[in-house]
PDB file of C-alpha atoms in Angstrom:
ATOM      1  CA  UNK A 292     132.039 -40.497  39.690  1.00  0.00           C
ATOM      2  CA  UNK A 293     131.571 -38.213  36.301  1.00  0.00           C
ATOM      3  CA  UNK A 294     128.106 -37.630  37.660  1.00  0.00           C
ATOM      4  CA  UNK A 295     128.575 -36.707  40.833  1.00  0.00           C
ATOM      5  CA  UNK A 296     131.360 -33.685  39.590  1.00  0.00           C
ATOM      6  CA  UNK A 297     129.066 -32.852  36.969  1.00  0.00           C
ATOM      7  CA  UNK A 298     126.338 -32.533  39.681  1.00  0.00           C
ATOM      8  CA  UNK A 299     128.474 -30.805  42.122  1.00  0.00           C
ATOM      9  CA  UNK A 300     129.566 -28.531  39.419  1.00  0.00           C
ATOM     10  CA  UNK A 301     126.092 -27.622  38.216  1.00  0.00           C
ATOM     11  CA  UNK A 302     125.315 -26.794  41.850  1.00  0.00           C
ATOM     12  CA  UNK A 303     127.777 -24.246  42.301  1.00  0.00           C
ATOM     13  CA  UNK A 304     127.072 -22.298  39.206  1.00  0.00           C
ATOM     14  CA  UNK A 305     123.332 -21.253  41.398  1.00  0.00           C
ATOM     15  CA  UNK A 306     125.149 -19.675  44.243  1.00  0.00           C
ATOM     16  CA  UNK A 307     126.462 -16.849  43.117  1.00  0.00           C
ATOM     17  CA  UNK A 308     126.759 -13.868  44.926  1.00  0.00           C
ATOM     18  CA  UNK A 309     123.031 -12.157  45.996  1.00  0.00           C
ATOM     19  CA  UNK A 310     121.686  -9.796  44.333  1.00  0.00           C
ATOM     20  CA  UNK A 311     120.790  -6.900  46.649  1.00  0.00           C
ATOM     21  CA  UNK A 312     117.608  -4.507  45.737  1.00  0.00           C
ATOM     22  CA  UNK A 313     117.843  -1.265  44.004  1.00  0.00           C
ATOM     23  CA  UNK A 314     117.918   1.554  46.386  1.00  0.00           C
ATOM     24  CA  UNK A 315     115.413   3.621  46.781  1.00  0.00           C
ATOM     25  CA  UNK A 316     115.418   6.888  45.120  1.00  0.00           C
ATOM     26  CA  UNK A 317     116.166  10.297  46.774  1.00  0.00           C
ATOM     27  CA  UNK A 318     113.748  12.377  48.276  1.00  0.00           C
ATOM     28  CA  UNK A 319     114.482  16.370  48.791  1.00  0.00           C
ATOM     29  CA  UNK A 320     114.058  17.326  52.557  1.00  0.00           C
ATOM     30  CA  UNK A 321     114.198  20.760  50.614  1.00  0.00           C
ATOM     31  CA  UNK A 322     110.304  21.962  50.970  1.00  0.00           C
ATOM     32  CA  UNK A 323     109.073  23.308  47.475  1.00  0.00           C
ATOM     33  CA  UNK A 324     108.842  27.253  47.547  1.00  0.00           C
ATOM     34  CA  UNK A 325     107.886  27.241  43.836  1.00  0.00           C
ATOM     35  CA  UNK A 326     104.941  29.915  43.603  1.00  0.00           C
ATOM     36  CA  UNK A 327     101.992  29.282  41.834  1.00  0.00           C
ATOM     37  CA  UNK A 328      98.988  31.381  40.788  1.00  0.00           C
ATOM     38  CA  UNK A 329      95.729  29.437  39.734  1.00  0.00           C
ATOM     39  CA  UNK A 330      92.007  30.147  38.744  1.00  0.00           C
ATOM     40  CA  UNK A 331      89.184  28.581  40.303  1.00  0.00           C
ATOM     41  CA  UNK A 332      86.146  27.959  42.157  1.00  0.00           C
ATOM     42  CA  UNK A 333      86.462  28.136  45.831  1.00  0.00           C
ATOM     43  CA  UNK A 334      84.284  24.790  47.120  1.00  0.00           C
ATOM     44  CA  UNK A 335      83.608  23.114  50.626  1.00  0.00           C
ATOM     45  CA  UNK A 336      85.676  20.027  51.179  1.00  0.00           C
ATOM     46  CA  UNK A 337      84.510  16.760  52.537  1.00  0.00           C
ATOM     47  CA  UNK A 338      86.017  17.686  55.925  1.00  0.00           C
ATOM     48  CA  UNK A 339      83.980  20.516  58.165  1.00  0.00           C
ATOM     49  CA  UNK A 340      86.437  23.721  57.562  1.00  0.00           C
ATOM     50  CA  UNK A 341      87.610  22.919  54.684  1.00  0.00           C
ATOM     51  CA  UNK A 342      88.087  24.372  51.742  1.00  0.00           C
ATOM     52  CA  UNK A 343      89.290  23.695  48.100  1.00  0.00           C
ATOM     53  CA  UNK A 344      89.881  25.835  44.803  1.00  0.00           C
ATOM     54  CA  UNK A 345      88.936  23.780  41.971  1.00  0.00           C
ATOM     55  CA  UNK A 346      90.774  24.548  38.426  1.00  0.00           C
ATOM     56  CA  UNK A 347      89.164  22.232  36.587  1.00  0.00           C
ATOM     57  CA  UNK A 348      92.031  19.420  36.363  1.00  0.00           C
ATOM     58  CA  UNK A 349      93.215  20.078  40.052  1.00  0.00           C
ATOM     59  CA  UNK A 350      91.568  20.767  43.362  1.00  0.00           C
ATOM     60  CA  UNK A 351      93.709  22.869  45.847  1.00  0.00           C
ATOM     61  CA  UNK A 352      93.211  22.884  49.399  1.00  0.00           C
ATOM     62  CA  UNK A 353      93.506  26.133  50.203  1.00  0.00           C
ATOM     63  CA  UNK A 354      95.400  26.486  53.947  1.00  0.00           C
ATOM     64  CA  UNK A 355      96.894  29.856  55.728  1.00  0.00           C
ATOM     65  CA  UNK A 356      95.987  32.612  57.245  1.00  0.00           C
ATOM     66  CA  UNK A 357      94.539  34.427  54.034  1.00  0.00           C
ATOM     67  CA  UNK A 358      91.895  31.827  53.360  1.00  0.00           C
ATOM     68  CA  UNK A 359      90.155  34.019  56.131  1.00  0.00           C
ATOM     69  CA  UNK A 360      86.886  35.159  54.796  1.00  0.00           C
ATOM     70  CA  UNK A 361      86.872  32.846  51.971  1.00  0.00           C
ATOM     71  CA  UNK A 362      83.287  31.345  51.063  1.00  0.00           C
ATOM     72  CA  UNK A 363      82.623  28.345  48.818  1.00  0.00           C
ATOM     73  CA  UNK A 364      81.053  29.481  45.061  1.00  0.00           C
ATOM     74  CA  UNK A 365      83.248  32.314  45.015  1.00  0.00           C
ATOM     75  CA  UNK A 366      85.219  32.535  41.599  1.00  0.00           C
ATOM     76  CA  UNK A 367      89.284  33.177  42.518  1.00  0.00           C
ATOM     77  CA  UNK A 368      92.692  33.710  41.277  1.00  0.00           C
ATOM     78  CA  UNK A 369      95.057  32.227  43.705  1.00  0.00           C
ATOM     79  CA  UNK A 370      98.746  32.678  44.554  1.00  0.00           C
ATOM     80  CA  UNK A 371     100.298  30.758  46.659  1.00  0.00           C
ATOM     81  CA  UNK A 372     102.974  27.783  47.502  1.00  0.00           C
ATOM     82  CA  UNK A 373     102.242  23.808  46.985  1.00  0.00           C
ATOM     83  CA  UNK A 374     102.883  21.805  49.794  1.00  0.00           C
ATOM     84  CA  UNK A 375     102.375  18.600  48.398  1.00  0.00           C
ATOM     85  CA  UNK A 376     103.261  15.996  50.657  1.00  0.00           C
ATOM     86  CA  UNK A 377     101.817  17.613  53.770  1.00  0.00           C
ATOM     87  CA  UNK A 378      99.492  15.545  55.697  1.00  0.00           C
ATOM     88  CA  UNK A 379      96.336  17.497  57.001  1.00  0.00           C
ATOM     89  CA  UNK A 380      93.194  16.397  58.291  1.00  0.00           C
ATOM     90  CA  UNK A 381      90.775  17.142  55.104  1.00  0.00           C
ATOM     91  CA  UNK A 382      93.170  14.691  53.378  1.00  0.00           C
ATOM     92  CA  UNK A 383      91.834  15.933  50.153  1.00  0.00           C
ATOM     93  CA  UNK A 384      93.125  18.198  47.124  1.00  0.00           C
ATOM     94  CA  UNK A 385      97.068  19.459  47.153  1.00  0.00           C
ATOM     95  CA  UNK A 386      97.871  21.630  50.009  1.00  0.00           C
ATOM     96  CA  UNK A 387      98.221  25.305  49.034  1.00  0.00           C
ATOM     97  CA  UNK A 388     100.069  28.199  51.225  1.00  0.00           C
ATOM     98  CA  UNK A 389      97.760  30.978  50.456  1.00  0.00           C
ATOM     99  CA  UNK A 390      99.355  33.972  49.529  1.00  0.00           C
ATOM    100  CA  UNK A 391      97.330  36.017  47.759  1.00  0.00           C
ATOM    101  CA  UNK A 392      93.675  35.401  47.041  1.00  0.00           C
ATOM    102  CA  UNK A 393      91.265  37.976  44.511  1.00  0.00           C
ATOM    103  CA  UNK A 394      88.586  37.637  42.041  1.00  0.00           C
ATOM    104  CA  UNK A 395      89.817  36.462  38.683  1.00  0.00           C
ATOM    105  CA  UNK A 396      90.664  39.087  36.214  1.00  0.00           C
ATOM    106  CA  UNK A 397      87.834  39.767  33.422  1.00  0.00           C
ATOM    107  CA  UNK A 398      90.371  40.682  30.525  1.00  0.00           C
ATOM    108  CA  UNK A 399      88.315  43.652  29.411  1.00  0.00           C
ATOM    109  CA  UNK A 400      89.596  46.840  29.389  1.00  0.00           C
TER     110      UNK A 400
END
């Protein structure tokens, strides 16, 4: 009889409540509208039509209406809003809202 409480005993200690999972964390439905301005080389994507602005450690795809014109090997300063997140179909580089595109500034004066 001792084992049989000491079994039933050691089987309740197991079922203890369930743990539930973590939830997940937030995400913003808040779109970023942080402007950036970066330096690059404008360069075709691996899509037809598109085209990225690569900084060197990032590659931009570079979306709007002001990417009009735009050819790849052209050296650019970029400003503009990240869209990261955004699904298009050259599913390559970070989007970026073109706002403003122009050759790079030299320095000299």
């Amino acid at each position: 009889m001792t084992v049989v409480a000491s079994l039933l005993t050691l089987s309740a200690c197991g079922n203890g409540p369930a743990s539930e999972p973590p939830p997940p964390p937030p995400t913003s439905s808040v779109p970023n509208t942080e402007e950036i301005t970066v330096s690059g080389a404008v360069m075709s994507g691996v899509e037809p039509g598109c085209l990225l602005l690569d900084t060197g450690t990032t590659q931009y795809l570079l979306v709007g209406t002001e990417t009009q014109g735009l050819r790849p090997g052209q050296q650019l300063t970029v400003t503009g809003t990240p869209e990261r997140g955004t699904p298009t179909t050259c599913m390559q580089g970070i989007p970026l809202r073109v706002k403003q595109a122009q050759p790079p500034t030299t320095g000299t004066t």
